[in-house]
Coordinates of C-alpha atoms in Angstrom, one line a residue:
M22 CA 38.3 63.6 53.0
H23 CA 40.0 61.2 50.7
R24 CA 36.8 59.5 49.2
G25 CA 33.3 60.7 48.6
V26 CA 31.2 58.4 50.8
Y27 CA 28.9 58.8 53.8
L28 CA 30.6 59.5 57.2
D29 CA 30.9 56.7 59.7
Y30 CA 29.7 57.2 63.3
V31 CA 31.2 55.4 66.2
G32 CA 29.7 55.9 69.7
V33 CA 31.4 54.9 72.9
K34 CA 29.0 55.0 75.8
S35 CA 29.9 55.6 79.5
F36 CA 27.9 54.1 82.4
D37 CA 27.4 55.1 86.0
A38 CA 27.6 52.8 89.1
N39 CA 24.1 51.6 88.5
G40 CA 24.9 50.6 85.0
E41 CA 22.9 53.4 83.4
V42 CA 24.2 55.3 80.4
N43 CA 25.4 58.7 81.5
G44 CA 27.3 59.9 78.4
E45 CA 28.8 59.0 75.0
R46 CA 31.9 59.8 73.1
R47 CA 31.0 60.3 69.4
F48 CA 33.5 59.9 66.5
I49 CA 32.3 61.1 63.1
G50 CA 34.5 60.6 60.1
L51 CA 35.9 57.9 57.9
F52 CA 37.9 54.8 58.7
S53 CA 41.5 54.8 57.6
S54 CA 42.6 52.6 54.7
S55 CA 44.2 50.1 57.1
V56 CA 40.7 49.1 58.2
Y57 CA 40.0 47.8 54.6
T58 CA 43.4 46.3 53.9
S59 CA 44.1 44.5 57.2
S60 CA 42.9 41.0 58.0
V61 CA 39.5 40.8 59.6
K62 CA 41.2 38.9 62.4
T63 CA 43.1 42.0 63.5
V64 CA 40.5 44.8 63.1
P65 CA 39.0 45.8 66.5
V66 CA 35.2 45.0 66.9
V67 CA 35.3 43.0 63.6
R68 CA 37.7 40.4 64.9
E69 CA 35.4 39.5 67.8
K70 CA 32.5 38.9 65.3
V71 CA 34.7 36.8 63.1
Q72 CA 35.8 34.6 66.0
A73 CA 32.1 34.2 67.0
V74 CA 31.1 33.2 63.5
L75 CA 33.9 30.7 63.1
K76 CA 33.0 29.2 66.4
S77 CA 29.3 29.1 65.6
T78 CA 29.8 27.4 62.2
G79 CA 31.9 24.6 63.9
F80 CA 34.2 24.1 60.9
A81 CA 37.8 23.1 61.7
A82 CA 40.2 26.0 60.9
N83 CA 42.2 23.9 58.5
S84 CA 39.2 22.2 56.7
H85 CA 38.0 23.2 53.3
S86 CA 34.8 24.7 54.7
G87 CA 36.7 26.5 57.4
K88 CA 39.1 28.1 54.9
D89 CA 36.1 29.0 52.6
I90 CA 34.3 30.7 55.6
T91 CA 37.4 32.7 56.4
T92 CA 37.8 33.8 52.8
I93 CA 34.1 34.9 52.7
L94 CA 34.6 36.9 55.9
E95 CA 37.9 38.5 54.6
T96 CA 36.1 39.7 51.4
Y97 CA 32.9 40.7 53.1
P98 CA 32.1 44.4 52.7
R99 CA 34.1 45.8 55.6
D100 CA 31.8 48.7 56.5
E101 CA 29.0 46.1 56.8
M102 CA 31.1 44.0 59.2
F103 CA 31.0 46.8 61.7
Q104 CA 27.3 47.1 61.8
I105 CA 25.9 43.6 61.2
S106 CA 25.1 41.3 64.1
V107 CA 26.9 38.0 64.7
D108 CA 23.7 36.0 63.9
D109 CA 23.1 37.8 60.7
L110 CA 26.7 37.5 59.7
T111 CA 26.7 33.8 60.4
Q112 CA 23.6 33.2 58.3
A113 CA 25.0 35.3 55.4
A114 CA 28.4 33.5 55.5
L115 CA 26.8 30.1 55.5
G116 CA 24.4 31.2 52.6
I117 CA 27.4 32.4 50.6
L118 CA 29.3 29.2 51.3
R119 CA 26.4 27.1 50.0
L120 CA 26.3 29.3 46.9
Q121 CA 30.0 28.8 46.0
E122 CA 30.5 27.8 42.4
R123 CA 26.7 27.5 41.8
R124 CA 25.3 29.5 38.9
R125 CA 22.3 30.8 40.8
T126 CA 21.2 34.3 41.6
S127 CA 20.9 35.0 45.4
V128 CA 20.1 38.1 47.4
F129 CA 21.1 38.8 51.0
L130 CA 19.4 41.8 52.7
R131 CA 20.1 43.6 56.0
T132 CA 18.1 46.6 57.4
D133 CA 19.9 49.3 59.4
D134 CA 18.8 49.3 63.1
Y135 CA 17.7 52.9 62.8
G136 CA 15.8 52.4 59.5
R137 CA 18.1 54.7 57.6
F138 CA 19.2 52.3 54.9
V139 CA 19.0 48.7 53.6
T140 CA 22.0 46.8 52.3
A141 CA 21.7 44.2 49.6
M142 CA 24.3 41.7 48.4
V143 CA 23.4 40.2 45.1
F144 CA 25.3 37.2 43.7
L145 CA 24.9 36.4 40.0
P146 CA 26.6 34.3 37.3
R147 CA 29.7 36.0 36.0
D148 CA 28.8 35.6 32.4
R149 CA 25.5 37.5 32.9
F150 CA 27.0 40.6 34.5
S151 CA 26.9 43.8 32.5
T152 CA 26.1 47.4 33.1
D153 CA 22.5 46.8 31.8
V154 CA 22.1 44.0 34.3
R155 CA 23.5 46.0 37.1
L156 CA 21.1 48.9 36.4
R157 CA 18.1 46.5 36.1
V158 CA 19.0 45.0 39.5
E159 CA 19.4 48.5 41.0
K160 CA 16.0 49.6 39.6
E161 CA 14.3 46.5 41.1
L162 CA 15.8 47.2 44.5
K163 CA 15.1 50.9 44.4
D164 CA 11.5 50.4 43.4
S165 CA 11.0 47.7 46.0
F166 CA 12.3 49.8 48.9
V167 CA 11.3 53.2 47.5
A168 CA 14.8 54.3 48.1
E169 CA 15.9 57.9 47.7
S170 CA 19.4 57.0 46.5
V171 CA 21.5 54.0 45.7
E172 CA 25.2 53.3 46.0
Y173 CA 26.9 50.1 44.7
E174 CA 30.1 48.2 44.6
A175 CA 31.0 45.4 42.3
Q176 CA 33.4 42.5 43.0
L177 CA 34.6 40.3 40.2
G178 CA 36.7 37.4 41.6
A179 CA 38.1 34.3 39.9
G180 CA 34.9 32.3 40.8
A181 CA 31.8 31.7 38.8
L182 CA 29.8 34.5 40.6
V183 CA 29.9 38.3 40.7
R184 CA 29.0 40.1 43.9
L185 CA 27.1 43.4 43.7
F186 CA 26.8 45.3 47.0
Y187 CA 24.1 48.0 47.2
R188 CA 23.3 50.4 49.9
L189 CA 19.8 51.9 49.6
R190 CA 19.1 55.1 51.5
L191 CA 15.5 55.1 52.6
R192 CA 13.1 58.0 53.0
R193 CA 13.4 60.1 56.1
D194 CA 9.8 59.3 57.3
G195 CA 11.1 56.0 58.7
Q196 CA 8.5 54.0 56.9
L197 CA 10.2 50.8 55.8
P198 CA 8.3 49.1 53.0
A199 CA 7.3 45.5 53.5
V200 CA 9.3 43.5 51.0
D201 CA 8.8 39.8 50.3
H202 CA 12.4 38.5 50.2
A203 CA 11.7 35.4 48.2
A204 CA 9.6 37.4 45.6
L205 CA 12.3 40.0 45.4
E206 CA 15.0 37.4 44.8
E207 CA 12.8 35.9 42.0
R208 CA 12.4 39.2 40.3
I209 CA 16.1 39.9 40.5
A210 CA 16.8 36.4 39.1
K211 CA 14.6 37.3 36.1
A212 CA 16.4 40.6 35.7
V213 CA 19.8 39.0 35.4
R214 CA 18.8 36.1 33.2
S215 CA 20.5 35.8 29.8
W216 CA 18.1 36.6 27.0
S217 CA 18.1 33.0 25.6
D218 CA 17.6 31.5 29.0
A219 CA 14.8 33.8 29.8
I220 CA 13.0 33.0 26.5
V221 CA 13.3 29.3 27.3
D222 CA 12.2 29.6 30.9
T223 CA 9.2 31.8 30.1
A224 CA 8.1 29.7 27.1
R225 CA 8.2 26.5 29.3
A226 CA 6.3 28.2 32.0
S227 CA 3.4 29.1 29.7
L228 CA 3.4 26.5 26.9
E229 CA 3.4 22.7 26.4
L230 CA 6.9 21.3 26.4
G231 CA 7.0 20.6 22.7
D232 CA 5.6 24.0 21.7
A233 CA 8.0 25.7 24.2
N234 CA 11.0 23.9 22.8
T235 CA 10.0 24.8 19.2
L236 CA 9.6 28.4 20.1
S237 CA 12.8 28.7 22.1
N238 CA 14.8 27.0 19.4
A239 CA 13.6 29.5 16.8
W240 CA 13.5 32.7 18.8
S241 CA 16.1 32.5 21.7
E242 CA 18.8 34.1 19.6
A243 CA 16.6 36.0 17.1
F244 CA 16.5 39.4 18.9
P245 CA 19.2 42.1 18.3
A246 CA 21.0 43.8 21.2
S247 CA 19.2 47.1 20.6
Y248 CA 15.8 45.3 21.2
K249 CA 17.1 43.7 24.4
V250 CA 18.0 47.0 25.9
Q251 CA 14.5 48.5 25.3
F252 CA 12.2 45.6 26.2
E253 CA 11.7 42.9 28.8
I254 CA 11.4 39.1 28.2
E255 CA 7.6 39.3 28.6
D256 CA 7.5 41.9 25.9
A257 CA 9.5 39.6 23.6
L258 CA 7.1 36.7 24.2
K259 CA 4.1 38.9 23.2
D260 CA 5.9 40.0 20.1
I261 CA 6.8 36.5 19.2
N262 CA 3.2 35.5 19.3
L263 CA 2.4 38.3 16.9
L264 CA 5.4 37.6 14.6
S265 CA 4.6 33.8 14.5
S266 CA 1.2 34.6 12.9
L267 CA 3.0 36.2 9.9
N268 CA 4.0 34.1 7.0
D269 CA 6.1 34.9 3.9
S270 CA 3.2 35.3 1.5
A271 CA 2.7 38.7 -0.1
D272 CA -0.6 39.3 1.6
S273 CA 0.6 38.5 5.1
G274 CA 0.6 41.4 7.6
P275 CA 1.2 43.9 8.8
I276 CA 0.2 43.5 12.4
V277 CA 0.0 46.5 14.6
S278 CA -0.1 46.9 18.4
F279 CA 0.0 49.8 20.8
Y280 CA 1.5 50.2 24.2
D281 CA 2.2 52.9 26.8
P282 CA 5.5 54.8 26.7
T283 CA 8.4 53.3 28.6
P284 CA 10.5 55.1 31.2
V285 CA 13.0 55.7 28.4
D286 CA 10.4 58.1 26.9
A287 CA 9.9 60.0 30.1
D288 CA 11.5 63.2 28.7
S289 CA 9.9 63.0 25.3
P290 CA 6.4 64.1 24.2
V291 CA 5.3 60.6 23.3
S292 CA 1.6 59.9 23.9
K293 CA 1.7 56.3 22.8
R294 CA 4.0 53.8 21.2
M295 CA 3.2 51.7 18.2
K296 CA 4.8 48.5 16.9
I297 CA 4.5 47.4 13.3
F298 CA 5.3 43.7 12.6
V299 CA 6.1 42.8 9.0
T300 CA 8.0 40.2 6.9
Q301 CA 9.5 42.7 4.6
P302 CA 11.5 45.9 5.4
L303 CA 9.6 49.2 5.3
L304 CA 10.8 52.6 4.3
L305 CA 10.0 55.6 6.5
S306 CA 8.7 57.4 3.5
R307 CA 6.1 54.6 3.3
I308 CA 5.2 54.6 7.0
L309 CA 5.1 58.3 7.9
P310 CA 2.6 59.7 5.4
V311 CA 0.1 57.0 6.4
L312 CA 0.4 57.8 10.1
Q313 CA 0.3 61.6 9.5
D314 CA -2.9 61.2 7.4
L315 CA -4.4 59.3 10.4
G316 CA -3.7 62.4 12.5
L317 CA -0.6 61.0 14.3
Q318 CA 2.7 62.8 14.8
V319 CA 5.7 60.5 14.7
V320 CA 8.3 61.6 17.4
D321 CA 10.8 58.8 16.9
E322 CA 11.3 55.4 15.2
R323 CA 13.3 52.3 16.3
P324 CA 13.7 49.6 13.7
Y325 CA 14.6 46.0 14.7
Q326 CA 15.5 43.2 12.3
L327 CA 15.0 39.7 13.7
N328 CA 16.4 36.5 12.4
P329 CA 14.5 33.5 13.9
E330 CA 15.9 30.2 13.0
G331 CA 13.9 28.3 10.4
V332 CA 11.3 31.1 10.1
G333 CA 12.8 33.8 7.9
Q334 CA 13.6 37.4 8.6
R335 CA 11.0 39.5 10.5
Y336 CA 10.9 43.2 11.2
I337 CA 9.5 45.3 14.0
Y338 CA 9.2 49.1 13.7
D339 CA 8.6 50.8 17.0
M340 CA 7.2 54.3 16.6
G341 CA 6.7 57.0 19.2
L342 CA 3.4 58.8 18.6
K343 CA 2.0 62.1 19.7
F344 CA -1.6 63.2 19.4
D345 CA -4.2 65.3 21.2
P346 CA -4.2 64.2 24.9
E347 CA -8.0 64.7 25.1
I348 CA -8.5 61.8 22.7
E349 CA -9.7 58.7 24.4
F350 CA -7.2 56.4 22.8
S351 CA -8.5 53.1 24.2
R352 CA -11.8 53.6 22.4
I353 CA -10.2 53.9 18.9
E354 CA -7.0 51.8 19.3
G355 CA -8.4 48.8 17.4
K356 CA -9.9 50.9 14.6
L357 CA -6.6 52.8 14.2
A358 CA -4.6 49.6 13.8
E359 CA -7.2 48.3 11.3
A360 CA -7.0 51.5 9.3
Y361 CA -3.2 51.4 9.1
C362 CA -3.2 47.8 8.0
A363 CA -6.0 48.4 5.4
V364 CA -3.8 51.1 3.8
V365 CA -0.7 48.9 3.7
R366 CA -2.7 46.0 2.2
N367 CA -4.1 48.4 -0.5
E368 CA -7.6 47.9 0.8
A369 CA -7.9 51.7 1.6
E370 CA -6.3 54.9 0.5
S371 CA -4.4 57.3 2.6
D372 CA -5.5 60.9 2.7
S373 CA -6.6 63.5 5.2
L374 CA -10.0 61.8 5.6
N375 CA -8.3 59.1 7.6
A376 CA -8.0 61.6 10.5
L377 CA -11.7 60.8 11.2
V378 CA -10.6 57.4 12.6
L379 CA -8.5 59.0 15.4
R380 CA -10.6 62.1 16.0
E381 CA -14.1 60.7 15.6
G382 CA -13.8 57.0 16.0
L383 CA -15.0 56.0 12.5
S384 CA -13.9 52.7 11.1
W385 CA -11.7 52.7 8.0
Q386 CA -14.7 51.2 6.1
Q387 CA -16.9 54.1 7.0
V388 CA -14.1 56.5 5.9
A389 CA -13.8 54.6 2.6
M390 CA -17.5 55.0 2.0
L391 CA -17.2 58.8 2.6
R392 CA -14.2 58.9 0.3
A393 CA -16.1 57.0 -2.5
Y394 CA -18.9 59.5 -2.3
A395 CA -16.4 62.4 -2.2
H396 CA -14.8 61.3 -5.5
Y397 CA -18.3 60.8 -7.0
L398 CA -19.1 64.4 -6.2
L399 CA -15.9 65.5 -7.8
Q400 CA -16.9 63.6 -11.0
L401 CA -20.3 65.3 -10.8
G402 CA -18.3 68.6 -11.2
V403 CA -18.6 70.1 -7.7
P404 CA -16.1 73.0 -7.5
N405 CA -14.4 71.8 -4.3
S406 CA -10.9 70.2 -4.0
T407 CA -10.2 67.0 -2.3
G408 CA -8.4 68.9 0.5
F409 CA -11.5 71.1 1.1
I410 CA -13.8 68.1 1.2
A411 CA -11.6 66.3 3.7
N412 CA -11.3 69.4 5.9
T413 CA -15.0 70.0 5.8
L414 CA -15.9 66.4 6.9
V415 CA -13.2 66.4 9.6
G416 CA -14.0 69.9 10.8
N417 CA -17.8 69.3 11.0
A418 CA -17.9 66.1 13.0
S419 CA -21.5 66.2 14.1
V420 CA -22.7 66.5 10.5
T421 CA -20.3 63.8 9.3
H422 CA -21.5 61.4 12.0
S423 CA -25.1 62.0 11.0
I424 CA -24.3 61.4 7.3
V425 CA -22.7 58.1 8.3
E426 CA -25.8 57.3 10.4
L427 CA -28.0 58.1 7.4
F428 CA -26.0 55.6 5.2
Q429 CA -26.1 52.9 7.9
A430 CA -29.8 53.3 8.5
T431 CA -30.6 53.2 4.8
F432 CA -28.6 50.1 3.8
D433 CA -27.8 48.0 6.9
P434 CA -29.3 44.6 6.1
A435 CA -29.6 43.8 9.8
L436 CA -32.3 46.5 10.2
S437 CA -36.0 45.8 9.6
A438 CA -37.9 48.1 7.2
E439 CA -39.5 50.0 10.1
A440 CA -36.2 50.4 11.9
S441 CA -34.5 51.5 8.7
E442 CA -37.2 54.2 8.0
A443 CA -37.0 55.4 11.6
G444 CA -33.2 55.6 11.5
R445 CA -33.3 57.5 8.2
E446 CA -35.7 60.1 9.6
Q447 CA -33.7 60.5 12.8
A448 CA -30.4 60.9 10.8
K449 CA -32.0 63.5 8.5
T450 CA -33.2 65.5 11.5
K451 CA -29.7 65.4 13.0
I452 CA -28.2 66.6 9.8
T453 CA -30.6 69.5 9.5
E454 CA -29.9 70.6 13.1
A455 CA -26.1 70.1 12.8
L456 CA -25.9 72.1 9.6
E457 CA -27.0 75.2 11.6
A458 CA -23.6 75.2 13.2
V459 CA -21.6 75.0 9.9
P460 CA -19.7 78.3 9.6
T461 CA -19.4 78.7 5.8
L462 CA -21.8 78.5 2.8
D463 CA -19.4 76.3 0.8
A464 CA -19.1 73.8 3.6
D465 CA -22.9 73.8 4.1
T466 CA -23.5 73.2 0.4
L467 CA -21.0 70.4 0.2
L468 CA -22.4 68.5 3.3
R469 CA -26.0 68.8 1.9
R470 CA -24.7 67.3 -1.3
F471 CA -23.3 64.3 0.6
A472 CA -26.7 63.7 2.1
K473 CA -28.4 64.1 -1.3
V474 CA -26.3 61.5 -3.1
I475 CA -26.8 59.0 -0.2
E476 CA -30.5 59.6 -0.5
A477 CA -30.3 59.0 -4.2
T478 CA -28.4 55.7 -3.7
K479 CA -30.6 52.6 -4.2
R480 CA -28.2 49.7 -3.6
T481 CA -24.7 49.1 -2.4
N482 CA -22.2 46.2 -1.8
Y483 CA -20.8 48.0 1.3
F484 CA -22.1 45.4 3.8
T485 CA -20.7 42.4 1.9
G486 CA -17.1 43.3 2.7
H487 CA -15.7 43.8 -0.8
Q488 CA -12.6 45.9 -1.3
A489 CA -14.2 47.8 -4.2
L490 CA -17.3 49.8 -3.2
A491 CA -20.2 50.1 -5.5
F492 CA -23.3 52.3 -5.3
K493 CA -26.3 52.1 -7.6
L494 CA -27.7 55.7 -7.9
A495 CA -30.6 57.5 -9.5
P496 CA -29.0 60.7 -10.9
E497 CA -32.5 62.1 -11.8
E498 CA -32.9 62.6 -8.0
I499 CA -29.6 64.6 -7.7
D500 CA -30.6 68.2 -8.6
F501 CA -27.0 69.4 -9.1
A502 CA -26.0 66.5 -11.4
P503 CA -25.1 67.6 -15.0
F504 CA -27.4 66.8 -17.9
P505 CA -28.2 64.4 -19.4
R506 CA -29.1 62.4 -16.3
P507 CA -29.3 58.7 -16.7
K508 CA -32.0 56.6 -15.2
H509 CA -29.5 54.4 -13.4
E510 CA -25.8 54.8 -12.6
L511 CA -23.4 52.4 -11.0
W512 CA -20.4 54.1 -9.3
V513 CA -17.4 51.9 -8.5
Y514 CA -14.6 53.0 -6.2
S515 CA -11.5 51.3 -4.8
P516 CA -7.8 52.2 -4.3
R517 CA -7.1 50.4 -7.6
V518 CA -9.9 51.7 -9.9
E519 CA -12.7 54.2 -10.2
G520 CA -15.5 53.7 -12.7
T521 CA -19.1 54.5 -13.7
H522 CA -21.8 52.9 -15.8
F523 CA -24.9 54.7 -17.1
R524 CA -28.1 53.2 -18.3
F525 CA -30.8 55.5 -19.6
G526 CA -33.6 53.0 -19.6
A527 CA -34.8 49.6 -18.6
V528 CA -33.4 48.1 -21.8
A529 CA -30.1 49.6 -23.1
R530 CA -26.8 48.6 -24.7
G531 CA -23.4 50.1 -25.0
G532 CA -19.7 49.5 -24.3
L533 CA -17.0 50.3 -21.7
R534 CA -14.1 52.6 -22.0
W535 CA -10.6 52.5 -20.4
S536 CA -10.3 56.2 -19.8
D537 CA -7.1 58.2 -19.2
R538 CA -9.0 61.3 -17.8
R539 CA -8.8 60.8 -14.0
E540 CA -10.4 64.1 -13.1
D541 CA -13.4 64.0 -15.4
F542 CA -13.8 60.5 -16.9
R543 CA -17.6 60.6 -16.0
T544 CA -17.9 63.7 -18.3
E545 CA -16.1 61.8 -21.0
V546 CA -18.4 58.8 -20.7
L547 CA -21.5 61.1 -20.5
G548 CA -20.5 62.6 -23.9
L549 CA -19.9 59.2 -25.4
V550 CA -23.3 57.9 -24.3
K551 CA -25.1 60.6 -26.1
A552 CA -23.6 59.3 -29.4
Q553 CA -24.4 55.8 -28.3
M554 CA -28.0 56.6 -27.8
V555 CA -28.2 58.0 -31.4
K556 CA -26.5 55.1 -33.0
N557 CA -28.5 52.4 -31.1
S558 CA -31.9 54.1 -31.4
V559 CA -32.8 51.6 -34.2
I560 CA -31.8 48.6 -32.2
V561 CA -32.8 49.5 -28.6
P562 CA -34.7 52.5 -27.3
T563 CA -32.0 53.8 -25.0
G564 CA -28.2 53.8 -24.7
A565 CA -25.7 52.7 -22.0
K566 CA -22.1 53.4 -21.5
G567 CA -19.4 52.9 -18.9
G568 CA -15.9 53.9 -18.2
F569 CA -13.1 53.3 -15.7
Y570 CA -9.8 54.8 -14.7
A571 CA -7.0 52.5 -13.5
K572 CA -5.3 54.4 -10.7
Q573 CA -2.2 52.3 -10.1
L574 CA -0.7 51.9 -13.6
P575 CA 3.1 51.6 -13.9
N576 CA 5.0 53.8 -16.3
P577 CA 4.3 52.3 -19.8
A578 CA 7.6 53.7 -21.1
Q579 CA 9.4 51.5 -18.7
D580 CA 7.3 48.3 -18.8
R581 CA 4.5 48.2 -21.4
A582 CA 3.5 44.7 -20.5
A583 CA 3.0 45.5 -16.8
W584 CA 1.0 48.6 -17.8
M585 CA -1.3 46.5 -19.9
E586 CA -1.7 43.8 -17.2
E587 CA -2.6 46.4 -14.5
G588 CA -5.1 47.8 -16.9
K589 CA -6.7 44.4 -17.4
G590 CA -6.6 43.8 -13.7
A591 CA -8.4 47.1 -13.0
Y592 CA -11.0 46.2 -15.7
K593 CA -11.7 42.9 -14.0
V594 CA -12.2 44.6 -10.6
F595 CA -14.5 47.1 -12.3
I596 CA -16.7 44.4 -14.0
R597 CA -16.7 42.1 -11.0
T598 CA -17.9 45.0 -8.8
L599 CA -20.6 46.0 -11.3
L600 CA -22.0 42.5 -11.2
Q601 CA -22.2 42.6 -7.4
L602 CA -25.1 45.0 -7.7
T603 CA -26.7 43.5 -10.8
D604 CA -29.8 41.2 -10.8
N605 CA -30.0 38.1 -13.0
M606 CA -33.2 37.1 -14.8
V607 CA -33.5 33.3 -14.7
T608 CA -36.1 31.3 -16.5
D609 CA -37.0 27.8 -15.3
G610 CA -40.0 25.5 -15.4
T611 CA -42.0 27.7 -13.1
G612 CA -41.4 30.9 -15.0
E613 CA -39.1 33.9 -15.0
H614 CA -37.4 34.9 -11.7
I615 CA -35.1 37.8 -10.7
V616 CA -32.1 36.5 -8.7
P617 CA -30.4 39.3 -6.7
P618 CA -26.6 39.2 -6.4

């Protein structure tokens, strides 16, 4: 054997006097090299077919068309010439003749008489041929015919077209799939398009002409080669729609989308893939901790820098994610994207509590509410760490859900008074029942304290959509709060600032303090208010005092001005949020009125 190919089989039948087949001589092997190097007009069996084709087409032997047909037959796959019928060969030759010098993708198919294989000749523009294109065409053919194996030959001549010849070995059950030839040819034409042409064609098929031209002019050459290897044109169009909604302002983006793993990920443990669309480059050290806090494991990352004309640089970060396969991802997909974007936009913090989004389907706003109460409990002096609090809430999901329901039922403005009361009672019952399953006393105590501070909350701005959360509480109702216990307390929490304000009576006065004690600024302010009450006792019956801690201060040793500006900014957020829960007393011609925020 001088080449690794399938054996040829030649059968010569013998007949009796009645014309019935009474035997056959079978030759199994490979044709010699002369079969492939000799002219088709001299090879037995083939030469008769060639003569029949030339006669059928009717072209003069010395005409241009006659010479072109002869050239086509001389370069036709020689093994195919032995098996194809004269009619099929004639149609194929004429089809190739009409295709000469035309930059159009065409497919010629032939099915083996015994259903063992299908041959496909694919002609495509020479400048579009590459290994990636060949593999895409091969995949399209293999999928269409459910082939067990594929062999190919490539012929690059001096013309404008490249010929790819495929032999697809079919399954042994003899079931030949029904394949629409025109549809297959259209799919292969899409597979071999150049990237820019495909962007233009797809845009014009789905958009108005003006919009399509604008899009194609900006994006046809914007994608890097690494992106083109991984994604199809249709994927690029979806990504362009998302990227086009970004602008170069500081508060634009990110945009997040999820999609199922591609065949490239078949051998990796990827559960889902995530794309992050931004206008500025991101560091992995910025992305990974946020995703890990959400409960996601990052398996791999593929960055793409795009340069659309007239738009400005855009970036796509494609992440392979792994998580518990029992999680119903479609249910929380949108919430997960919103949670990631909220952290990047500095609307939420990233910590272990964010795992509640993936595992329990909470929104990032609900997690932020729990985080705000958790930090209030820490300021009250509970002996638990932030890690313990997060693990307790995540590990006791039924209690956590009931705590969220208690908060929603208490403050949701869409509920009537009757519905709110019924919802509160139902949530309290759920909490009591769920606490029976809590394994440790520390966790039980902590969860009961969450419920207690929510019950002691009288007002909140949670449902108005503000980034900084505020709760008006009655510390006198919190039995574990340290003394002295003010009559009213406003607790403010955001990624930028934490703060509190005490009032020990209906009428009180006092100042605000910019604290540098992150862990216990409430204790600091509580000590100051005692002195305030003594000093002001002559002026007003009771005292008041507030304090805040700015959480995102730059290093003052490096930039004192920036440190001061951030402190002022945190103070403004603190004051603005306090006012969101504070009534005004307005006097007009009809008397005095209380105007809620």
